[in-house]
Short mmCIF file of C-alpha atoms in Angstrom, two decimals:
data_model
loop_
_atom_site.label_atom_id
_atom_site.label_comp_id
_atom_site.label_asym_id
_atom_site.label_seq_id
_atom_site.Cartn_x
_atom_site.Cartn_y
_atom_site.Cartn_z
CA UNK A 156 -17.37 1.59 -25.07
CA UNK A 157 -18.03 5.14 -26.66
CA UNK A 158 -14.81 6.92 -27.86
CA UNK A 159 -16.04 9.95 -25.94
CA UNK A 160 -16.25 8.10 -22.63
CA UNK A 161 -13.10 8.97 -20.59
CA UNK A 162 -12.28 6.44 -17.95
CA UNK A 163 -11.32 8.41 -14.62
CA UNK A 164 -8.24 7.45 -12.22
CA UNK A 165 -8.21 7.62 -8.52
CA UNK A 166 -6.96 11.21 -8.55
CA UNK A 167 -9.46 12.48 -10.91
CA UNK A 168 -12.51 10.95 -9.22
CA UNK A 169 -11.18 12.30 -6.02
CA UNK A 170 -11.11 15.77 -7.31
CA UNK A 171 -14.68 15.32 -9.04
CA UNK A 172 -16.17 14.35 -5.64
CA UNK A 173 -14.27 17.21 -3.89
CA UNK A 174 -15.86 19.82 -6.25
CA UNK A 175 -19.28 18.00 -5.90
CA UNK A 176 -19.36 16.97 -9.52
CA UNK A 177 -21.26 13.86 -8.61
CA UNK A 178 -23.24 11.99 -11.42
CA UNK A 179 -26.07 9.74 -10.69
CA UNK A 180 -24.23 6.54 -11.37
CA UNK A 181 -20.49 5.44 -11.23
CA UNK A 182 -18.96 2.04 -12.18
CA UNK A 183 -15.81 1.60 -10.20
CA UNK A 184 -13.48 -1.31 -10.91
CA UNK A 185 -10.01 -2.47 -10.18
CA UNK A 186 -7.89 -4.81 -8.23
CA UNK A 187 -7.32 -2.51 -5.16
CA UNK A 188 -10.14 -2.96 -2.69
CA UNK A 189 -8.62 -0.36 -0.36
CA UNK A 190 -8.84 2.31 -3.12
CA UNK A 191 -12.40 1.36 -3.52
CA UNK A 192 -13.08 1.68 0.19
CA UNK A 193 -11.36 5.06 0.14
CA UNK A 194 -13.47 6.43 -2.71
CA UNK A 195 -16.57 5.25 -0.98
CA UNK A 196 -15.60 6.97 2.11
CA UNK A 197 -14.87 10.20 0.37
CA UNK A 198 -18.47 10.20 -0.96
CA UNK A 199 -19.77 9.86 2.43
CA UNK A 200 -17.41 12.55 3.69
CA UNK A 201 -18.52 15.00 0.99
CA UNK A 202 -22.28 14.40 1.85
CA UNK A 203 -21.40 14.88 5.56
CA UNK A 204 -19.75 18.19 4.72
CA UNK A 205 -22.90 19.34 2.91
CA UNK A 206 -25.01 18.24 5.87
CA UNK A 207 -27.03 16.13 3.29
CA UNK A 208 -29.28 13.33 4.79
CA UNK A 209 -28.34 9.99 2.85
CA UNK A 210 -29.85 6.59 3.01
CA UNK A 211 -27.16 4.05 2.25
CA UNK A 212 -28.15 0.47 1.11
CA UNK A 213 -25.40 -2.01 0.26
CA UNK A 214 -25.84 -5.12 -2.05
CA UNK A 215 -23.24 -7.80 -2.90
CA UNK A 216 -23.03 -9.55 -6.33
CA UNK A 217 -22.96 -12.92 -4.88
CA UNK A 218 -26.53 -14.24 -4.21
CA UNK A 219 -27.90 -10.77 -5.16
CA UNK A 220 -31.58 -10.30 -4.26
CA UNK A 221 -33.07 -8.61 -7.20
CA UNK A 222 -36.38 -8.00 -5.51
CA UNK A 223 -34.87 -6.02 -2.77
CA UNK A 224 -32.57 -4.24 -5.04
CA UNK A 225 -35.50 -3.20 -7.24
CA UNK A 226 -37.38 -1.98 -4.16
CA UNK A 227 -34.37 0.17 -3.25
CA UNK A 228 -33.79 1.53 -6.88
CA UNK A 229 -37.35 2.46 -7.58
CA UNK A 230 -38.94 3.29 -4.24
CA UNK A 231 -37.70 6.10 -1.68
CA UNK A 232 -38.54 4.82 1.78
CA UNK A 233 -41.61 6.28 3.31
CA UNK A 234 -41.34 9.16 5.74
CA UNK A 235 -38.40 10.86 4.05
CA UNK A 236 -38.33 14.13 2.39
CA UNK A 237 -37.50 14.57 -1.30
CA UNK A 238 -34.18 16.13 -0.46
CA UNK A 239 -33.04 12.88 1.10
CA UNK A 240 -30.28 11.25 -1.28
CA UNK A 241 -30.78 7.47 -1.83
CA UNK A 242 -27.45 5.90 -2.29
CA UNK A 243 -27.41 2.23 -3.64
CA UNK A 244 -24.12 0.47 -3.37
CA UNK A 245 -23.57 -2.84 -5.18
CA UNK A 246 -20.29 -4.56 -4.46
CA UNK A 247 -18.50 -7.48 -6.02
CA UNK A 248 -20.24 -6.80 -9.29
CA UNK A 249 -18.11 -9.54 -10.95
CA UNK A 250 -19.75 -12.26 -8.91
CA UNK A 251 -23.23 -11.62 -10.29
CA UNK A 252 -23.68 -14.82 -12.46
CA UNK A 253 -23.95 -14.48 -16.21
CA UNK A 254 -27.53 -15.72 -16.57
CA UNK A 255 -28.61 -13.29 -13.90
CA UNK A 256 -26.67 -10.18 -15.25
CA UNK A 257 -29.64 -9.52 -17.55
CA UNK A 258 -31.89 -8.78 -14.61
CA UNK A 259 -29.40 -5.99 -13.60
CA UNK A 260 -29.30 -4.74 -16.93
CA UNK A 261 -33.20 -4.69 -17.25
CA UNK A 262 -33.39 -2.75 -13.77
CA UNK A 263 -30.87 -0.16 -15.11
CA UNK A 264 -32.81 0.41 -18.38
CA UNK A 265 -35.95 1.01 -16.83
CA UNK A 266 -34.52 3.24 -14.14
CA UNK A 267 -34.71 6.98 -14.82
CA UNK A 268 -31.16 8.61 -13.80
CA UNK A 269 -32.28 12.23 -14.35
CA UNK A 270 -33.52 12.69 -10.80
CA UNK A 271 -31.12 14.37 -8.21
CA UNK A 272 -32.20 12.18 -5.35
CA UNK A 273 -30.45 8.92 -6.34
CA UNK A 274 -26.83 7.87 -6.57
CA UNK A 275 -25.81 4.34 -7.49
CA UNK A 276 -22.25 3.14 -7.07
CA UNK A 277 -21.28 -0.10 -8.63
CA UNK A 278 -17.92 -1.62 -7.50
CA UNK A 279 -16.11 -4.53 -9.21
CA UNK A 280 -12.93 -6.27 -8.00
CA UNK A 281 -11.59 -6.84 -11.53
CA UNK A 282 -8.59 -5.83 -13.60
CA UNK A 283 -10.70 -5.07 -16.66
CA UNK A 284 -13.92 -3.54 -17.08
CA UNK A 285 -16.61 -6.19 -16.10
CA UNK A 286 -18.25 -7.81 -19.04
CA UNK A 287 -21.49 -8.85 -17.32
CA UNK A 288 -22.99 -5.50 -17.40
CA UNK A 289 -24.34 -3.27 -20.13
CA UNK A 290 -22.40 -0.07 -20.00
CA UNK A 291 -24.63 2.08 -22.25
CA UNK A 292 -26.45 3.78 -19.39
CA UNK A 293 -23.46 4.28 -17.31
CA UNK A 294 -21.59 5.98 -20.26
CA UNK A 295 -24.64 8.31 -20.92
CA UNK A 296 -25.36 9.46 -17.27
CA UNK A 297 -22.27 8.47 -15.12
CA UNK A 298 -18.68 7.82 -14.95
CA UNK A 299 -16.34 4.85 -15.21
CA UNK A 300 -13.49 4.66 -12.68
CA UNK A 301 -10.33 2.45 -13.00
CA UNK A 302 -8.55 1.63 -9.96
CA UNK A 303 -5.44 -0.63 -10.75
CA UNK A 304 -3.06 -1.51 -8.25
CA UNK A 305 -0.97 1.48 -7.17
CA UNK A 306 2.74 1.69 -7.96
CA UNK A 307 5.27 3.03 -5.50
CA UNK A 308 5.06 6.73 -6.87
CA UNK A 309 1.29 6.69 -6.56
CA UNK A 310 1.43 5.32 -2.88
CA UNK A 311 3.95 7.91 -2.05
CA UNK A 312 1.39 10.66 -3.39
CA UNK A 313 -1.34 9.05 -1.36
CA UNK A 314 0.85 9.29 1.75
CA UNK A 315 1.61 12.86 1.38
CA UNK A 316 -2.01 13.64 0.76
CA UNK A 317 -3.18 11.72 3.77
CA UNK A 318 -0.40 13.43 6.06
CA UNK A 319 -1.33 16.74 4.49
CA UNK A 320 -5.03 16.39 5.36
CA UNK A 321 -3.84 15.85 8.93
CA UNK A 322 -1.65 18.95 8.86
CA UNK A 323 1.46 16.93 8.96
CA UNK A 324 4.50 16.80 6.80
CA UNK A 325 6.33 13.31 6.31
CA UNK A 326 9.98 13.02 5.18
CA UNK A 327 11.15 11.11 2.36
CA UNK A 328 13.04 8.76 4.76
CA UNK A 329 9.70 7.98 6.61
CA UNK A 330 7.86 7.42 3.57
CA UNK A 331 10.59 4.87 2.26
CA UNK A 332 10.67 2.81 5.50
CA UNK A 333 6.62 2.93 5.59
CA UNK A 334 6.41 1.48 2.16
CA UNK A 335 9.00 -1.18 2.66
CA UNK A 336 7.79 -2.34 5.93
CA UNK A 337 4.23 -2.74 4.60
CA UNK A 338 5.39 -3.97 1.13
CA UNK A 339 3.79 -1.02 -0.29
CA UNK A 340 0.18 -2.15 0.77
CA UNK A 341 -2.14 0.82 0.68
CA UNK A 342 -4.45 -0.64 3.32
CA UNK A 343 -1.71 -1.31 5.90
CA UNK A 344 -0.14 2.11 5.15
CA UNK A 345 -3.39 3.81 5.81
CA UNK A 346 -3.85 1.88 9.05
CA UNK A 347 -0.43 2.68 10.29
CA UNK A 348 -0.70 6.24 9.58
CA UNK A 349 -4.06 6.53 11.41
CA UNK A 350 -2.39 5.02 14.43
CA UNK A 351 0.52 7.35 14.10
CA UNK A 352 -1.73 10.50 13.80
CA UNK A 353 -3.33 9.39 17.09
CA UNK A 354 0.07 8.84 18.78
CA UNK A 355 1.52 12.06 17.74
CA UNK A 356 -1.61 14.13 18.30
CA UNK A 357 -1.69 17.92 17.20
CA UNK A 358 1.56 18.90 18.83
CA UNK A 359 3.90 17.18 16.41
CA UNK A 360 3.65 18.06 12.72
CA UNK A 361 6.72 16.22 11.18
CA UNK A 362 6.66 12.49 10.69
CA UNK A 363 10.23 11.17 10.49
CA UNK A 364 11.86 7.88 9.97
CA UNK A 365 12.08 7.18 13.72
CA UNK A 366 8.39 7.90 14.26
CA UNK A 367 7.63 5.14 11.62
CA UNK A 368 9.92 2.63 13.19
CA UNK A 369 9.11 3.43 16.59
CA UNK A 370 5.38 3.11 15.88
CA UNK A 371 5.52 -0.20 14.10
CA UNK A 372 8.22 -1.91 16.08
CA UNK A 373 8.24 -0.31 19.36
CA UNK A 374 11.01 1.95 20.84
CA UNK A 375 13.00 -0.97 22.33
CA UNK A 376 12.00 -3.76 19.93
CA UNK A 377 14.76 -3.27 17.18
CA UNK A 378 14.11 -3.87 13.67
CA UNK A 379 15.58 -5.24 10.43
CA UNK A 380 16.65 -1.91 9.19
CA UNK A 381 18.60 -1.06 12.20
CA UNK A 382 20.32 -4.64 11.79
CA UNK A 383 21.52 -4.09 8.47
CA UNK A 384 22.56 -0.51 9.26
CA UNK A 385 24.57 -1.75 12.23
CA UNK A 386 26.22 -4.30 9.97
CA UNK A 387 26.85 -1.82 7.35
CA UNK A 388 28.57 0.41 10.06
CA UNK A 389 30.41 -2.56 11.38
CA UNK A 390 28.86 -2.29 15.06
CA UNK A 391 29.07 -5.96 15.91
CA UNK A 392 27.62 -5.80 19.52
CA UNK A 393 24.74 -3.45 18.36
CA UNK A 394 23.87 -5.74 15.44
CA UNK A 395 23.86 -8.79 17.75
CA UNK A 396 21.50 -7.25 20.25
CA UNK A 397 19.05 -6.22 17.40
CA UNK A 398 19.32 -9.69 16.12
CA UNK A 399 18.50 -11.25 19.28
CA UNK A 400 15.26 -8.95 19.78
CA UNK A 401 14.23 -9.80 16.26
CA UNK A 402 14.36 -13.52 16.90
CA UNK A 403 12.73 -13.27 20.24
CA UNK A 404 9.68 -11.55 18.92
CA UNK A 405 9.15 -13.75 15.82
CA UNK A 406 8.98 -10.78 13.54
CA UNK A 407 11.24 -12.41 10.79
CA UNK A 408 12.19 -15.99 9.91
CA UNK A 409 16.29 -16.44 9.98
CA UNK A 410 16.07 -16.86 6.29
CA UNK A 411 14.48 -13.61 5.89
CA UNK A 412 17.00 -12.05 7.98
CA UNK A 413 19.88 -13.66 5.99
CA UNK A 414 18.31 -12.36 2.77
CA UNK A 415 18.08 -8.74 4.07
CA UNK A 416 21.84 -9.10 5.17
CA UNK A 417 22.85 -10.43 1.79
CA UNK A 418 21.09 -7.53 0.16
CA UNK A 419 23.02 -5.01 2.26
CA UNK A 420 26.30 -6.55 1.48
CA UNK A 421 25.46 -6.55 -2.36
CA UNK A 422 24.67 -2.88 -2.27
CA UNK A 423 27.73 -2.08 -0.15
CA UNK A 424 29.91 -4.09 -2.72
CA UNK A 425 28.24 -2.11 -5.65
CA UNK A 426 29.03 1.17 -3.88
CA UNK A 427 32.71 0.01 -3.20
CA UNK A 428 33.19 -0.79 -6.99
CA UNK A 429 31.26 2.04 -8.33
CA UNK A 430 31.19 4.82 -5.78
CA UNK A 431 30.18 7.71 -8.31
CA UNK A 432 27.66 5.77 -10.29
CA UNK A 433 24.27 6.20 -8.36
CA UNK A 434 22.46 4.18 -10.96
CA UNK A 435 24.66 1.32 -10.70
CA UNK A 436 24.41 1.23 -6.71
CA UNK A 437 20.67 1.49 -6.90
CA UNK A 438 20.36 -1.26 -9.42
CA UNK A 439 16.68 -2.16 -9.89
CA UNK A 440 15.86 -1.32 -6.15
CA UNK A 441 15.05 2.18 -6.65
CA UNK A 442 16.67 3.23 -3.44
CA UNK A 443 16.20 6.91 -2.38
CA UNK A 444 19.16 9.14 -2.59
CA UNK A 445 19.54 9.48 1.07
CA UNK A 446 20.04 5.54 1.41
CA UNK A 447 22.50 5.34 -1.39
CA UNK A 448 24.61 8.10 0.41
CA UNK A 449 24.41 6.08 3.47
CA UNK A 450 25.53 2.88 1.72
CA UNK A 451 28.33 4.81 0.04
CA UNK A 452 29.70 5.81 3.48
CA UNK A 453 29.17 2.30 4.74
CA UNK A 454 31.19 0.99 1.81
CA UNK A 455 34.12 2.96 2.92
CA UNK A 456 34.39 0.85 6.00
CA UNK A 457 35.06 -2.21 4.06
CA UNK A 458 38.00 -3.52 1.98
CA UNK A 459 37.41 -5.19 -1.50
CA UNK A 460 38.96 -8.42 -0.25
CA UNK A 461 36.60 -8.53 2.72
CA UNK A 462 33.47 -7.97 0.67
CA UNK A 463 34.67 -10.80 -1.59
CA UNK A 464 35.09 -12.96 1.19
CA UNK A 465 31.86 -12.21 2.56
CA UNK A 466 29.80 -13.96 -0.26
CA UNK A 467 31.49 -17.26 0.58
CA UNK A 468 30.49 -16.68 4.27
CA UNK A 469 26.94 -15.85 3.45
CA UNK A 470 26.57 -18.92 1.27
CA UNK A 471 28.19 -21.12 4.00
CA UNK A 472 25.53 -19.88 6.65
CA UNK A 473 22.63 -20.18 4.15
CA UNK A 474 23.63 -23.91 3.63
CA UNK A 475 23.69 -24.64 7.41
CA UNK A 476 20.43 -22.64 8.03
CA UNK A 477 18.75 -24.96 5.50
CA UNK A 478 20.04 -28.09 6.77
CA UNK A 479 18.87 -27.08 10.39
CA UNK A 480 21.82 -28.69 12.17
CA UNK A 481 22.69 -25.73 14.18
CA UNK A 482 20.51 -23.35 15.94
CA UNK A 483 19.58 -20.39 13.60
CA UNK A 484 20.47 -17.74 16.36
CA UNK A 485 23.83 -19.01 16.82
CA UNK A 486 24.55 -19.18 12.95
CA UNK A 487 23.19 -15.65 12.38
CA UNK A 488 25.33 -14.23 15.30
CA UNK A 489 28.45 -16.02 13.89
CA UNK A 490 27.67 -14.61 10.34
CA UNK A 491 27.49 -10.98 11.99
CA UNK A 492 30.77 -11.46 14.03
CA UNK A 493 32.49 -12.63 10.61
CA UNK A 494 31.06 -9.85 8.48
CA UNK A 495 31.77 -6.88 10.90
CA UNK A 496 34.90 -8.03 12.67
CA UNK A 497 37.80 -7.26 10.32
CA UNK A 498 40.28 -9.67 12.37
CA UNK A 499 38.10 -12.74 11.05
CA UNK A 500 38.74 -11.90 7.27
CA UNK A 501 41.70 -13.40 5.60
CA UNK A 502 43.15 -11.40 3.05
CA UNK A 503 42.39 -12.63 -0.49
#
């Protein structure tokens, strides 16, 4: 690749599309298929704003018909004006077999990219630049865009931007829960936000934690975050009620629930030992400040001896769950009672 060729990132290509800095050819590669979909949709949105007439034709690398592709690249369909934009999209570029890649290179070499009525979008689901295509013409006339898997900070930025486009503000709490519930999956996050926008309509402009939890779990359904919070607050009855709802709707497996309870107890223990050291409390979990503050408050409800004893209780329940000799629901209820009811702890 030429030293002068700059590889664009997700936000840069968005800005260039928004400012109508659209070149005749783009090679877009990366592992995040949702981001590729988002970029394609942004091209379409930009053309729609301009009231531009566009003919879209999509091809796929696997079993690519080069004859049809050549017809699309070289011939504008009859009956359309010169002002019509011909957009040829080739997805799954990496699936073009090596012995066939030369055909694509030949098509590109003989194609004029100086006309303003043609746009070629090449998509590859690869971590690195695809090796089965000659980049010379793309470097000269177009742009190369890298879309690696987004980290949590980048996804937060995407969430804020998507909400801002709908004239809505989302709280840091809401972002945290949305990312954790979806395992930071950009596609799932986008889908959930779309549903939430429809649910809220134009009247509500602020998205909170409660909106996220209610939209994804239902108002009465209960969720794992409420469960661990109730345990942290030592609200035994509330925690047991939420547990029963979780087990009834098959949202979580018993061992998943146990893992979340174990995590909460460990966070509370760190807050008990190091109440002034936010870095130690967070550990490698990157918890937001509001959650750390909640955990510090919860740690004040537990004695050191109780937390020390809790590890033995958690281990005992884990062994019993894995042996399958007792009902998981009964074991987890027993765990909650032992953790939240101080009378069941023996002093150590």
